[in-house]
Amino acid sequence: MALDDKVRLGVNIDHVATVRNARGGDTPDPLRAAQLAEAAGADGITAHLREDRRHISDVDIEGLMDVLEVPLNFEMAATEEMQAIALRHKPHAVCIVPEKREERTTEGGLEVAREENRLAHFIAPLRDAGCRVSIFIAADQKQIEAAHRIGAEVIELHSGAYCDAHHEGRFEERDAELTALREMSAFAHDLGLEVHVGHGLTYETVQPVAAFPEVRELNIGHFLIGEAIFRGLAPAIEEMRRLMDEARG
Ligand code: PXP
């Protein structure tokens, strides 16, 4: 398999911090998980510093910047506070996500088209600082065009609706969501955007998405951290890696 054919796997370690924070101590340590993920074949580590710090903390981000050998994909809301933190650390990549305090997880994609001007000004200093800016959006042509216009280099398409439909047995809807992801991956790629996909991916749902030729990276967290309880983190990641490579091959 040519190197270019490989889809990168970004492992999201937020929920190691969720478990740690449930008791308020130091364990399990997300940095240790990140290093283990790196050793197990993760091509990058993703961490979302939420405004309410419900899982990843500022200290975790500092630690990740210090210890990681693979790139850090820093997920953040488009706020001044987060922009200042990103500019202080200058991670390899910054992924701009919508954030609502009351949500359990990032529910939808960013409404780029509605906030084009503000977002264009918001991401410019991040790009100038050398961060690759990614925008987390739904598989929607209008949002992709807007992400391109504001100067993003990367988009990450939200796969949550596809995965939910699959696991809830709504197969017609699942297939429609998958078609949208496929068509919009190709559309974004033709505009010159690098295409990533993430949210809700599992062993059952990863392969059709990993097989899209335009997809360069998948970001996966919750399922892998859950699966780690049963088979250990490294084997859980290795199996995901194997499925991705198999889909690509
Ligand atoms: N990509 C983005 C932009 C996200 O916000 C998340 C969830 O934090 C993920 C990927 C990973 O989603 P999951 O934890 O459901 O695998």
PDB file of C-alpha atoms and ligand atoms in Angstrom:
ATOM      1  CA  MET A   1       0.000   0.000   0.000  1.00  0.00           C
ATOM      2  CA  ALA A   2       1.437   3.370  -1.014  1.00  0.00           C
ATOM      3  CA  LEU A   3       1.906   5.760   1.911  1.00  0.00           C
ATOM      4  CA  ASP A   4      -0.505   8.245   0.332  1.00  0.00           C
ATOM      5  CA  ASP A   5      -3.236   5.633   0.343  1.00  0.00           C
ATOM      6  CA  LYS A   6      -3.141   5.318   4.086  1.00  0.00           C
ATOM      7  CA  VAL A   7      -5.821   7.106   6.096  1.00  0.00           C
ATOM      8  CA  ARG A   8      -4.401   8.694   9.236  1.00  0.00           C
ATOM      9  CA  LEU A   9      -5.966   7.714  12.541  1.00  0.00           C
ATOM     10  CA  GLY A  10      -6.341  10.481  15.095  1.00  0.00           C
ATOM     11  CA  VAL A  11      -7.159   9.107  18.527  1.00  0.00           C
ATOM     12  CA  ASN A  12      -9.291  11.359  20.694  1.00  0.00           C
ATOM     13  CA  ILE A  13      -8.377  10.930  24.370  1.00  0.00           C
ATOM     14  CA  ASP A  14     -11.025  13.230  25.898  1.00  0.00           C
ATOM     15  CA  HIS A  15     -12.848  10.430  27.635  1.00  0.00           C
ATOM     16  CA  VAL A  16      -9.794   9.205  29.503  1.00  0.00           C
ATOM     17  CA  ALA A  17     -10.014  12.626  31.144  1.00  0.00           C
ATOM     18  CA  THR A  18     -13.777  12.170  31.624  1.00  0.00           C
ATOM     19  CA  VAL A  19     -13.115   9.061  33.726  1.00  0.00           C
ATOM     20  CA  ARG A  20     -10.295  10.780  35.632  1.00  0.00           C
ATOM     21  CA  ASN A  21     -12.495  13.765  36.407  1.00  0.00           C
ATOM     22  CA  ALA A  22     -15.299  11.539  37.693  1.00  0.00           C
ATOM     23  CA  ARG A  23     -13.147  11.059  40.820  1.00  0.00           C
ATOM     24  CA  GLY A  24     -11.177  14.275  40.702  1.00  0.00           C
ATOM     25  CA  GLY A  25      -7.738  12.652  41.041  1.00  0.00           C
ATOM     26  CA  ASP A  26      -4.906  12.008  38.620  1.00  0.00           C
ATOM     27  CA  THR A  27      -5.926   8.665  37.131  1.00  0.00           C
ATOM     28  CA  PRO A  28      -6.425   7.506  34.465  1.00  0.00           C
ATOM     29  CA  ASP A  29      -3.869   9.874  32.957  1.00  0.00           C
ATOM     30  CA  PRO A  30      -4.741  11.138  29.437  1.00  0.00           C
ATOM     31  CA  LEU A  31      -1.056  11.749  28.705  1.00  0.00           C
ATOM     32  CA  ARG A  32      -0.257   8.124  29.378  1.00  0.00           C
ATOM     33  CA  ALA A  33      -3.153   7.137  27.113  1.00  0.00           C
ATOM     34  CA  ALA A  34      -1.851   9.452  24.401  1.00  0.00           C
ATOM     35  CA  GLN A  35       1.619   7.934  24.556  1.00  0.00           C
ATOM     36  CA  LEU A  36       0.199   4.431  24.488  1.00  0.00           C
ATOM     37  CA  ALA A  37      -1.987   5.380  21.510  1.00  0.00           C
ATOM     38  CA  GLU A  38       1.074   6.763  19.752  1.00  0.00           C
ATOM     39  CA  ALA A  39       2.953   3.513  20.340  1.00  0.00           C
ATOM     40  CA  ALA A  40      -0.070   1.525  19.075  1.00  0.00           C
ATOM     41  CA  GLY A  41      -0.082   3.320  15.736  1.00  0.00           C
ATOM     42  CA  ALA A  42      -2.107   6.513  16.183  1.00  0.00           C
ATOM     43  CA  ASP A  43      -0.976   9.063  13.621  1.00  0.00           C
ATOM     44  CA  GLY A  44      -2.161  11.925  15.777  1.00  0.00           C
ATOM     45  CA  ILE A  45      -3.819  12.733  19.078  1.00  0.00           C
ATOM     46  CA  THR A  46      -6.977  14.802  19.299  1.00  0.00           C
ATOM     47  CA  ALA A  47      -8.076  16.628  22.422  1.00  0.00           C
ATOM     48  CA  HIS A  48     -10.979  19.022  22.909  1.00  0.00           C
ATOM     49  CA  LEU A  49     -10.481  21.710  25.536  1.00  0.00           C
ATOM     50  CA  ARG A  50     -14.087  22.583  26.274  1.00  0.00           C
ATOM     51  CA  GLU A  51     -15.077  25.899  27.738  1.00  0.00           C
ATOM     52  CA  ASP A  52     -16.363  24.154  30.890  1.00  0.00           C
ATOM     53  CA  ARG A  53     -13.224  21.920  31.136  1.00  0.00           C
ATOM     54  CA  ARG A  54     -15.429  18.872  31.669  1.00  0.00           C
ATOM     55  CA  HIS A  55     -12.720  16.501  30.480  1.00  0.00           C
ATOM     56  CA  ILE A  56      -9.420  17.801  29.054  1.00  0.00           C
ATOM     57  CA  SER A  57      -7.768  20.517  31.172  1.00  0.00           C
ATOM     58  CA  ASP A  58      -5.355  23.314  30.329  1.00  0.00           C
ATOM     59  CA  VAL A  59      -2.604  21.330  32.072  1.00  0.00           C
ATOM     60  CA  ASP A  60      -3.380  18.308  29.864  1.00  0.00           C
ATOM     61  CA  ILE A  61      -2.868  20.432  26.755  1.00  0.00           C
ATOM     62  CA  GLU A  62       0.462  21.692  28.091  1.00  0.00           C
ATOM     63  CA  GLY A  63       1.508  18.115  28.844  1.00  0.00           C
ATOM     64  CA  LEU A  64       0.444  16.852  25.421  1.00  0.00           C
ATOM     65  CA  MET A  65       2.429  19.591  23.715  1.00  0.00           C
ATOM     66  CA  ASP A  66       5.485  18.533  25.751  1.00  0.00           C
ATOM     67  CA  VAL A  67       5.352  14.765  25.379  1.00  0.00           C
ATOM     68  CA  LEU A  68       3.771  13.977  22.024  1.00  0.00           C
ATOM     69  CA  GLU A  69       5.840  12.953  19.036  1.00  0.00           C
ATOM     70  CA  VAL A  70       2.835  12.750  16.708  1.00  0.00           C
ATOM     71  CA  PRO A  71       0.849  15.899  15.892  1.00  0.00           C
ATOM     72  CA  LEU A  72      -1.737  17.286  18.306  1.00  0.00           C
ATOM     73  CA  ASN A  73      -5.107  18.194  16.829  1.00  0.00           C
ATOM     74  CA  PHE A  74      -6.473  20.771  19.263  1.00  0.00           C
ATOM     75  CA  GLU A  75     -10.266  20.971  19.128  1.00  0.00           C
ATOM     76  CA  MET A  76     -11.745  24.222  20.298  1.00  0.00           C
ATOM     77  CA  ALA A  77     -14.710  26.553  20.059  1.00  0.00           C
ATOM     78  CA  ALA A  78     -14.289  29.825  18.179  1.00  0.00           C
ATOM     79  CA  THR A  79     -13.838  31.948  21.299  1.00  0.00           C
ATOM     80  CA  GLU A  80     -11.170  34.499  22.192  1.00  0.00           C
ATOM     81  CA  GLU A  81     -10.087  32.440  25.198  1.00  0.00           C
ATOM     82  CA  MET A  82      -9.446  29.352  23.056  1.00  0.00           C
ATOM     83  CA  GLN A  83      -7.745  31.355  20.343  1.00  0.00           C
ATOM     84  CA  ALA A  84      -5.288  32.756  22.916  1.00  0.00           C
ATOM     85  CA  ILE A  85      -4.552  29.243  24.236  1.00  0.00           C
ATOM     86  CA  ALA A  86      -4.004  27.901  20.712  1.00  0.00           C
ATOM     87  CA  LEU A  87      -1.712  30.791  19.848  1.00  0.00           C
ATOM     88  CA  ARG A  88       0.298  30.147  23.017  1.00  0.00           C
ATOM     89  CA  HIS A  89       0.852  26.458  22.221  1.00  0.00           C
ATOM     90  CA  LYS A  90       0.769  26.498  18.416  1.00  0.00           C
ATOM     91  CA  PRO A  91      -0.374  22.876  17.979  1.00  0.00           C
ATOM     92  CA  HIS A  92       0.057  21.226  14.598  1.00  0.00           C
ATOM     93  CA  ALA A  93      -3.673  21.468  13.897  1.00  0.00           C
ATOM     94  CA  VAL A  94      -6.619  23.333  15.277  1.00  0.00           C
ATOM     95  CA  CYS A  95     -10.141  22.041  14.656  1.00  0.00           C
ATOM     96  CA  ILE A  96     -12.874  24.607  15.174  1.00  0.00           C
ATOM     97  CA  VAL A  97     -16.048  23.035  16.531  1.00  0.00           C
ATOM     98  CA  PRO A  98     -19.405  24.389  17.669  1.00  0.00           C
ATOM     99  CA  GLU A  99     -19.896  24.112  21.408  1.00  0.00           C
ATOM    100  CA  LYS A 100     -22.967  24.268  23.602  1.00  0.00           C
ATOM    101  CA  ARG A 101     -22.740  23.913  27.365  1.00  0.00           C
ATOM    102  CA  GLU A 102     -25.848  21.761  27.629  1.00  0.00           C
ATOM    103  CA  GLU A 103     -24.800  19.187  24.997  1.00  0.00           C
ATOM    104  CA  ARG A 104     -23.256  15.860  25.933  1.00  0.00           C
ATOM    105  CA  THR A 105     -21.027  15.838  22.855  1.00  0.00           C
ATOM    106  CA  THR A 106     -20.524  18.017  19.793  1.00  0.00           C
ATOM    107  CA  GLU A 107     -23.960  17.670  18.281  1.00  0.00           C
ATOM    108  CA  GLY A 108     -23.685  19.255  14.880  1.00  0.00           C
ATOM    109  CA  GLY A 109     -21.283  20.972  12.568  1.00  0.00           C
ATOM    110  CA  LEU A 110     -20.265  24.596  12.645  1.00  0.00           C
ATOM    111  CA  GLU A 111     -22.567  27.085  10.861  1.00  0.00           C
ATOM    112  CA  VAL A 112     -19.749  28.567   8.812  1.00  0.00           C
ATOM    113  CA  ALA A 113     -22.002  30.069   6.165  1.00  0.00           C
ATOM    114  CA  ARG A 114     -23.821  32.154   8.780  1.00  0.00           C
ATOM    115  CA  GLU A 115     -20.638  33.467  10.414  1.00  0.00           C
ATOM    116  CA  GLU A 116     -18.275  33.749   7.518  1.00  0.00           C
ATOM    117  CA  ASN A 117     -16.783  37.129   8.316  1.00  0.00           C
ATOM    118  CA  ARG A 118     -16.192  36.486  11.980  1.00  0.00           C
ATOM    119  CA  LEU A 119     -14.682  33.055  11.330  1.00  0.00           C
ATOM    120  CA  ALA A 120     -12.413  34.316   8.567  1.00  0.00           C
ATOM    121  CA  HIS A 121     -10.955  36.867  11.027  1.00  0.00           C
ATOM    122  CA  PHE A 122     -10.860  34.286  13.783  1.00  0.00           C
ATOM    123  CA  ILE A 123      -8.791  31.688  11.920  1.00  0.00           C
ATOM    124  CA  ALA A 124      -6.377  34.095  10.204  1.00  0.00           C
ATOM    125  CA  PRO A 125      -4.003  34.473  13.211  1.00  0.00           C
ATOM    126  CA  LEU A 126      -4.077  30.704  13.774  1.00  0.00           C
ATOM    127  CA  ARG A 127      -3.018  30.111  10.206  1.00  0.00           C
ATOM    128  CA  ASP A 128      -0.357  32.827  10.501  1.00  0.00           C
ATOM    129  CA  ALA A 129       0.973  31.007  13.583  1.00  0.00           C
ATOM    130  CA  GLY A 130       1.455  27.886  11.456  1.00  0.00           C
ATOM    131  CA  CYS A 131      -1.510  25.814  12.682  1.00  0.00           C
ATOM    132  CA  ARG A 132      -3.444  23.809  10.102  1.00  0.00           C
ATOM    133  CA  VAL A 133      -6.984  25.014  10.541  1.00  0.00           C
ATOM    134  CA  SER A 134      -9.775  22.496  10.216  1.00  0.00           C
ATOM    135  CA  ILE A 135     -13.483  23.281  10.406  1.00  0.00           C
ATOM    136  CA  PHE A 136     -15.926  20.689  11.753  1.00  0.00           C
ATOM    137  CA  ILE A 137     -19.036  20.777   9.578  1.00  0.00           C
ATOM    138  CA  ALA A 138     -21.962  18.730   8.344  1.00  0.00           C
ATOM    139  CA  ALA A 139     -21.721  17.118   4.903  1.00  0.00           C
ATOM    140  CA  ASP A 140     -23.390  20.144   3.341  1.00  0.00           C
ATOM    141  CA  GLN A 141     -22.181  21.873   0.190  1.00  0.00           C
ATOM    142  CA  LYS A 142     -23.024  25.353   1.506  1.00  0.00           C
ATOM    143  CA  GLN A 143     -20.872  24.842   4.608  1.00  0.00           C
ATOM    144  CA  ILE A 144     -17.995  23.381   2.608  1.00  0.00           C
ATOM    145  CA  GLU A 145     -17.975  26.324   0.220  1.00  0.00           C
ATOM    146  CA  ALA A 146     -18.014  28.727   3.151  1.00  0.00           C
ATOM    147  CA  ALA A 147     -15.155  26.863   4.884  1.00  0.00           C
ATOM    148  CA  HIS A 148     -13.157  27.164   1.671  1.00  0.00           C
ATOM    149  CA  ARG A 149     -13.921  30.891   1.325  1.00  0.00           C
ATOM    150  CA  ILE A 150     -12.765  31.702   4.864  1.00  0.00           C
ATOM    151  CA  GLY A 151      -9.375  30.121   4.184  1.00  0.00           C
ATOM    152  CA  ALA A 152      -9.555  26.786   6.019  1.00  0.00           C
ATOM    153  CA  GLU A 153      -7.141  24.151   4.712  1.00  0.00           C
ATOM    154  CA  VAL A 154      -9.012  21.201   6.141  1.00  0.00           C
ATOM    155  CA  ILE A 155     -12.618  20.263   6.819  1.00  0.00           C
ATOM    156  CA  GLU A 156     -13.756  17.516   9.121  1.00  0.00           C
ATOM    157  CA  LEU A 157     -17.135  16.092   8.159  1.00  0.00           C
ATOM    158  CA  HIS A 158     -19.440  15.100  11.043  1.00  0.00           C
ATOM    159  CA  SER A 159     -20.210  11.382  10.792  1.00  0.00           C
ATOM    160  CA  GLY A 160     -22.492  11.280  13.854  1.00  0.00           C
ATOM    161  CA  ALA A 161     -25.779  11.069  11.943  1.00  0.00           C
ATOM    162  CA  TYR A 162     -24.441   8.215   9.777  1.00  0.00           C
ATOM    163  CA  CYS A 163     -23.214   6.256  12.810  1.00  0.00           C
ATOM    164  CA  ASP A 164     -26.353   6.831  14.888  1.00  0.00           C
ATOM    165  CA  ALA A 165     -28.571   5.695  11.999  1.00  0.00           C
ATOM    166  CA  HIS A 166     -26.479   2.531  11.610  1.00  0.00           C
ATOM    167  CA  HIS A 167     -26.487   1.586  15.287  1.00  0.00           C
ATOM    168  CA  GLU A 168     -30.199   2.370  15.637  1.00  0.00           C
ATOM    169  CA  GLY A 169     -31.069   0.192  12.622  1.00  0.00           C
ATOM    170  CA  ARG A 170     -32.328   3.040  10.406  1.00  0.00           C
ATOM    171  CA  PHE A 171     -30.541   1.678   7.364  1.00  0.00           C
ATOM    172  CA  GLU A 172     -32.135   3.803   4.635  1.00  0.00           C
ATOM    173  CA  GLU A 173     -31.186   6.915   6.547  1.00  0.00           C
ATOM    174  CA  ARG A 174     -27.730   5.515   7.197  1.00  0.00           C
ATOM    175  CA  ASP A 175     -27.183   4.916   3.484  1.00  0.00           C
ATOM    176  CA  ALA A 176     -28.375   8.428   2.648  1.00  0.00           C
ATOM    177  CA  GLU A 177     -25.969   9.892   5.247  1.00  0.00           C
ATOM    178  CA  LEU A 178     -23.144   7.798   3.840  1.00  0.00           C
ATOM    179  CA  THR A 179     -23.886   8.978   0.320  1.00  0.00           C
ATOM    180  CA  ALA A 180     -23.814  12.589   1.508  1.00  0.00           C
ATOM    181  CA  LEU A 181     -20.453  11.998   3.233  1.00  0.00           C
ATOM    182  CA  ARG A 182     -19.047  10.408   0.073  1.00  0.00           C
ATOM    183  CA  GLU A 183     -20.295  13.079  -2.310  1.00  0.00           C
ATOM    184  CA  MET A 184     -19.249  15.926  -0.052  1.00  0.00           C
ATOM    185  CA  SER A 185     -15.781  14.415   0.498  1.00  0.00           C
ATOM    186  CA  ALA A 186     -15.290  14.457  -3.272  1.00  0.00           C
ATOM    187  CA  PHE A 187     -16.734  17.969  -3.582  1.00  0.00           C
ATOM    188  CA  ALA A 188     -14.432  19.349  -0.854  1.00  0.00           C
ATOM    189  CA  HIS A 189     -11.407  17.591  -2.282  1.00  0.00           C
ATOM    190  CA  ASP A 190     -12.097  19.133  -5.702  1.00  0.00           C
ATOM    191  CA  LEU A 191     -12.068  22.565  -4.062  1.00  0.00           C
ATOM    192  CA  GLY A 192      -8.582  21.779  -2.721  1.00  0.00           C
ATOM    193  CA  LEU A 193      -9.600  21.078   0.876  1.00  0.00           C
ATOM    194  CA  GLU A 194      -8.110  18.190   2.844  1.00  0.00           C
ATOM    195  CA  VAL A 195     -10.936  15.968   4.080  1.00  0.00           C
ATOM    196  CA  HIS A 196     -11.177  14.438   7.541  1.00  0.00           C
ATOM    197  CA  VAL A 197     -14.163  12.638   9.050  1.00  0.00           C
ATOM    198  CA  GLY A 198     -15.092  12.055  12.680  1.00  0.00           C
ATOM    199  CA  HIS A 199     -17.670  11.477  15.352  1.00  0.00           C
ATOM    200  CA  GLY A 200     -19.324   8.285  16.493  1.00  0.00           C
ATOM    201  CA  LEU A 201     -17.182   5.928  14.389  1.00  0.00           C
ATOM    202  CA  THR A 202     -16.963   2.297  15.520  1.00  0.00           C
ATOM    203  CA  TYR A 203     -15.605  -0.973  14.144  1.00  0.00           C
ATOM    204  CA  GLU A 204     -18.956  -1.454  12.380  1.00  0.00           C
ATOM    205  CA  THR A 205     -19.109   1.956  10.756  1.00  0.00           C
ATOM    206  CA  VAL A 206     -15.497   2.831   9.987  1.00  0.00           C
ATOM    207  CA  GLN A 207     -14.847   0.883   6.813  1.00  0.00           C
ATOM    208  CA  PRO A 208     -17.233   2.549   4.322  1.00  0.00           C
ATOM    209  CA  VAL A 209     -15.862   5.951   5.338  1.00  0.00           C
ATOM    210  CA  ALA A 210     -12.213   4.860   5.363  1.00  0.00           C
ATOM    211  CA  ALA A 211     -12.730   3.619   1.805  1.00  0.00           C
ATOM    212  CA  PHE A 212     -13.538   7.082   0.379  1.00  0.00           C
ATOM    213  CA  PRO A 213     -10.412   7.947  -1.614  1.00  0.00           C
ATOM    214  CA  GLU A 214     -10.562  11.646  -0.663  1.00  0.00           C
ATOM    215  CA  VAL A 215     -10.542  11.016   3.093  1.00  0.00           C
ATOM    216  CA  ARG A 216      -7.121  11.596   4.646  1.00  0.00           C
ATOM    217  CA  GLU A 217      -7.859  11.287   8.366  1.00  0.00           C
ATOM    218  CA  LEU A 218     -10.399   9.848  10.779  1.00  0.00           C
ATOM    219  CA  ASN A 219     -10.715  11.117  14.352  1.00  0.00           C
ATOM    220  CA  ILE A 220     -12.089   8.542  16.745  1.00  0.00           C
ATOM    221  CA  GLY A 221     -12.482   8.706  20.511  1.00  0.00           C
ATOM    222  CA  HIS A 222     -15.454   7.504  22.498  1.00  0.00           C
ATOM    223  CA  PHE A 223     -15.716   4.034  20.980  1.00  0.00           C
ATOM    224  CA  LEU A 224     -11.972   3.347  21.304  1.00  0.00           C
ATOM    225  CA  ILE A 225     -11.802   4.421  24.932  1.00  0.00           C
ATOM    226  CA  GLY A 226     -14.844   2.259  25.693  1.00  0.00           C
ATOM    227  CA  GLU A 227     -13.421  -0.710  23.808  1.00  0.00           C
ATOM    228  CA  ALA A 228     -10.169  -0.297  25.744  1.00  0.00           C
ATOM    229  CA  ILE A 229     -12.028  -1.439  28.891  1.00  0.00           C
ATOM    230  CA  PHE A 230     -12.504  -4.838  27.292  1.00  0.00           C
ATOM    231  CA  ARG A 231      -9.385  -5.407  25.211  1.00  0.00           C
ATOM    232  CA  GLY A 232      -6.914  -2.746  26.315  1.00  0.00           C
ATOM    233  CA  LEU A 233      -6.169   0.533  24.557  1.00  0.00           C
ATOM    234  CA  ALA A 234      -3.387  -0.668  22.264  1.00  0.00           C
ATOM    235  CA  PRO A 235      -5.331  -3.694  20.901  1.00  0.00           C
ATOM    236  CA  ALA A 236      -8.455  -1.512  20.485  1.00  0.00           C
ATOM    237  CA  ILE A 237      -6.483   0.967  18.377  1.00  0.00           C
ATOM    238  CA  GLU A 238      -4.645  -1.739  16.449  1.00  0.00           C
ATOM    239  CA  GLU A 239      -7.973  -3.307  15.425  1.00  0.00           C
ATOM    240  CA  MET A 240      -9.290   0.061  14.218  1.00  0.00           C
ATOM    241  CA  ARG A 241      -6.067   0.587  12.272  1.00  0.00           C
ATOM    242  CA  ARG A 242      -6.424  -2.866  10.729  1.00  0.00           C
ATOM    243  CA  LEU A 243     -10.022  -2.227   9.663  1.00  0.00           C
ATOM    244  CA  MET A 244      -9.067   1.127   8.126  1.00  0.00           C
ATOM    245  CA  ASP A 245      -6.186  -0.406   6.184  1.00  0.00           C
ATOM    246  CA  GLU A 246      -8.375  -3.289   5.047  1.00  0.00           C
ATOM    247  CA  ALA A 247     -11.047  -0.876   3.774  1.00  0.00           C
ATOM    248  CA  ARG A 248      -8.382   1.075   1.922  1.00  0.00           C
ATOM    249  CA  GLY A 249      -6.786  -2.004   0.420  1.00  0.00           C
TER     250      GLY A 249
HETATM  251  N1  PXP B   1     -14.046  14.887  15.663  1.00  0.00           N
HETATM  252  C1  PXP B   1     -14.589  15.945  16.318  1.00  0.00           C
HETATM  253  C2  PXP B   1     -14.487  17.290  15.671  1.00  0.00           C
HETATM  254  C3  PXP B   1     -15.202  15.803  17.586  1.00  0.00           C
HETATM  255  O1  PXP B   1     -15.746  16.860  18.203  1.00  0.00           O
HETATM  256  C4  PXP B   1     -15.216  14.516  18.179  1.00  0.00           C
HETATM  257  C5  PXP B   1     -15.825  14.321  19.534  1.00  0.00           C
HETATM  258  O2  PXP B   1     -15.190  15.073  20.464  1.00  0.00           O
HETATM  259  C6  PXP B   1     -14.625  13.456  17.475  1.00  0.00           C
HETATM  260  C7  PXP B   1     -14.071  13.667  16.224  1.00  0.00           C
HETATM  261  C8  PXP B   1     -14.583  12.077  18.038  1.00  0.00           C
HETATM  262  O3  PXP B   1     -15.868  11.585  18.187  1.00  0.00           O
HETATM  263  P1  PXP B   1     -16.114  10.249  18.988  1.00  0.00           P
HETATM  264  O4  PXP B   1     -15.619  10.485  20.378  1.00  0.00           O
HETATM  265  O5  PXP B   1     -17.587  10.062  18.915  1.00  0.00           O
HETATM  266  O6  PXP B   1     -15.333   9.179  18.291  1.00  0.00           O
END
